[in-house]
């Protein structure tokens, strides 16, 4: 490349709404991305990030690409996934240039180092690829060796480029400082893969952000101004002090105060892995938030990520946090669980700018979003990962970590703590055994644990004894089912009752039978209802319970409150009933259900929890394994069904009996293999990302429903109209998350055929209920489908 660049080379054409603007200059873009990427990367990756930023779009100097971007115009012309013509691609040239420069300057070590840059530069549009191919075809090595890629480089070499871009003299790369080691025979499979994903994240986010400044400067400006963690810590302290001042001096509230105090004290401990083992109703949500804020402030960490197993209750936790930080503004809390992401071929400039990089001090997300991102290859999923470095990750209901992926999940959490300054807090009433291997059999259980886990509560058994508020009635036989009509008759005899089942179809049937027996005061909850619908229903239930308590206290007749729910109420929903029925399930689920009984400890006697054997079987897989493990530890009908030793035995049994804790061989796919002949670094990123699916999105789709909420700030039809008219924006998609329902693909096709729904033209892969037809969505039961992916029964919805 000659030293003087063409100042007229474009990185991006002006978008249609800024057609009179100057084009985005390529040299300006490359330098800006290099600076942003280096600033965002962890210290060990900063030199690599800078070079990747300088070279990622070198291929745009191709004469064919420059002609194309001028002729095609528009905001999407630069997006490689939308370009079929091989003369107009651009991501291979920079990857090959990295190999040439580093090999010339550093010899064999430079060639090995260049492989790192080749992964991220060549993948900055299409995503991280396998090095050596795999099940879906040729890999990155074959692509870079192809005639098309070589021609792309040769065309760029004939174009001018300034020295500070084509070959900066001031970089210093050292192979020893990078986590590059052959992982075939050691205990760190996936460590290099995570480090490289973090580098990739820094590059693609820098690319997105600089593009956004040019394409949409108003939106770019909205990224600034979030309050710092110190202001949030003070707001949380003030909120908790206000709650404590107004709390009645009950035994439960005194214990909650003690738990909070221990969380604040342990926040001074060094970063690492912590556990918070507190019975349901002990105030884990706010106490864990206080720990995270104090710990982050004490140790200079940057943000808090609160991960929850169920999409169905994420909005409850987010609402609690918004109340805590109300004085600081709504954008303090980012609620992110949307599945509505596009493929590279469907990607548009607006959808690129709408995807999340977790640019907020507090993120409330799901296990699906967090862990699938940590194993992802797509730019839209990966761009947030570098923002996890130096964070506090709170895993609420840690017992619900996905069993068939538990080993790679534990591995990646350990690397985050070890290499990226992350603190992990495992927060649950039924703590799983994750710190060490759980089985003497090397082929079963966890082979690699989290290492040292610091428990925040000083005396867990004493706390559990002090918070005992229920009496548990086990079924006479753990094998004999009861019929739904019989159960409905019994439940109808209770004026205030919560029944929890494991299947959506069971919830609908039991609700129907209860309504036949008593029409007054019945509610239904399941994830077939959109998030806003669930929020409204839970609020109505809480109000009904409060009115009932007030009526009883005044000696008046009280209206009944009977609720049938799936297990979405077992985490993050603070309902309080005197009687709870729970279908036979895993011990952890039943213990969570019991936490919705006499939660505040205000009953004169113990709350009553009835476990029953339903007439339907749990689906094959985890739920059935969990039910069976519970039956084993309860086989002699223990007097204390939730005793801590039983919980430990239950998890040991569950993990030992699992067919595999790495069912898709993720650890093997992500092992770094070094080829000493070709000096290549081989990782199967594409295969691992395709395999790591907590919910298989190939079989599911999101439908926006026209649920009219009495409590929503904006009418859903107005937001849907805006989406269809203007396309997606990150702010609009966040709001519409609350109106999404996930269904199976075969149900989607049927609904499309019958005209109940249609695809949103401006957002491919997202569907919307027709405005003129309300038969698809029931105002009580939600979406009218038999079942759906991401059911709470699948534990990861």
PDB file of C-alpha atoms in Angstrom, residues 11-12 24-34 36 56-57 203-216 220 223 353 383:
ATOM      1  CA  UNK A  11     -16.541   3.974   5.225  1.00  0.00           C
ATOM      2  CA  UNK A  12     -20.283   4.678   5.148  1.00  0.00           C
ATOM      3  CA  UNK A  24     -18.091   8.949   6.631  1.00  0.00           C
ATOM      4  CA  UNK A  25     -14.372   8.967   5.764  1.00  0.00           C
ATOM      5  CA  UNK A  26     -12.625   5.598   5.957  1.00  0.00           C
ATOM      6  CA  UNK A  27      -9.380   6.788   7.583  1.00  0.00           C
ATOM      7  CA  UNK A  28     -11.344   8.688  10.213  1.00  0.00           C
ATOM      8  CA  UNK A  29     -13.424   5.573  10.934  1.00  0.00           C
ATOM      9  CA  UNK A  30     -10.408   3.252  11.213  1.00  0.00           C
ATOM     10  CA  UNK A  31      -8.557   5.528  13.631  1.00  0.00           C
ATOM     11  CA  UNK A  32     -11.648   6.113  15.738  1.00  0.00           C
ATOM     12  CA  UNK A  33     -12.505   2.412  15.995  1.00  0.00           C
ATOM     13  CA  UNK A  34      -8.899   1.614  16.927  1.00  0.00           C
ATOM     14  CA  UNK A  36     -12.415   3.005  21.040  1.00  0.00           C
ATOM     15  CA  UNK A  56     -10.875  -4.211  10.242  1.00  0.00           C
ATOM     16  CA  UNK A  57     -12.244  -2.235   7.262  1.00  0.00           C
ATOM     17  CA  UNK A 203     -13.839  -4.405  18.319  1.00  0.00           C
ATOM     18  CA  UNK A 204     -17.423  -4.827  17.146  1.00  0.00           C
ATOM     19  CA  UNK A 205     -18.839  -2.511  19.805  1.00  0.00           C
ATOM     20  CA  UNK A 206     -16.311   0.148  18.837  1.00  0.00           C
ATOM     21  CA  UNK A 207     -17.316  -0.336  15.198  1.00  0.00           C
ATOM     22  CA  UNK A 208     -21.015  -0.050  16.076  1.00  0.00           C
ATOM     23  CA  UNK A 209     -20.496   3.016  18.268  1.00  0.00           C
ATOM     24  CA  UNK A 210     -18.426   4.958  15.765  1.00  0.00           C
ATOM     25  CA  UNK A 211     -20.917   4.074  13.036  1.00  0.00           C
ATOM     26  CA  UNK A 212     -23.742   5.227  15.281  1.00  0.00           C
ATOM     27  CA  UNK A 213     -22.068   8.619  15.883  1.00  0.00           C
ATOM     28  CA  UNK A 214     -22.123   9.136  12.120  1.00  0.00           C
ATOM     29  CA  UNK A 215     -25.447   7.511  11.257  1.00  0.00           C
ATOM     30  CA  UNK A 216     -27.503   8.623  14.225  1.00  0.00           C
ATOM     31  CA  UNK A 220     -25.323   8.290  20.169  1.00  0.00           C
ATOM     32  CA  UNK A 223     -25.703   6.956  25.657  1.00  0.00           C
ATOM     33  CA  UNK A 353     -27.920   0.184  16.322  1.00  0.00           C
ATOM     34  CA  UNK A 383     -20.810  -6.755  21.503  1.00  0.00           C
TER      35      UNK A 383
END
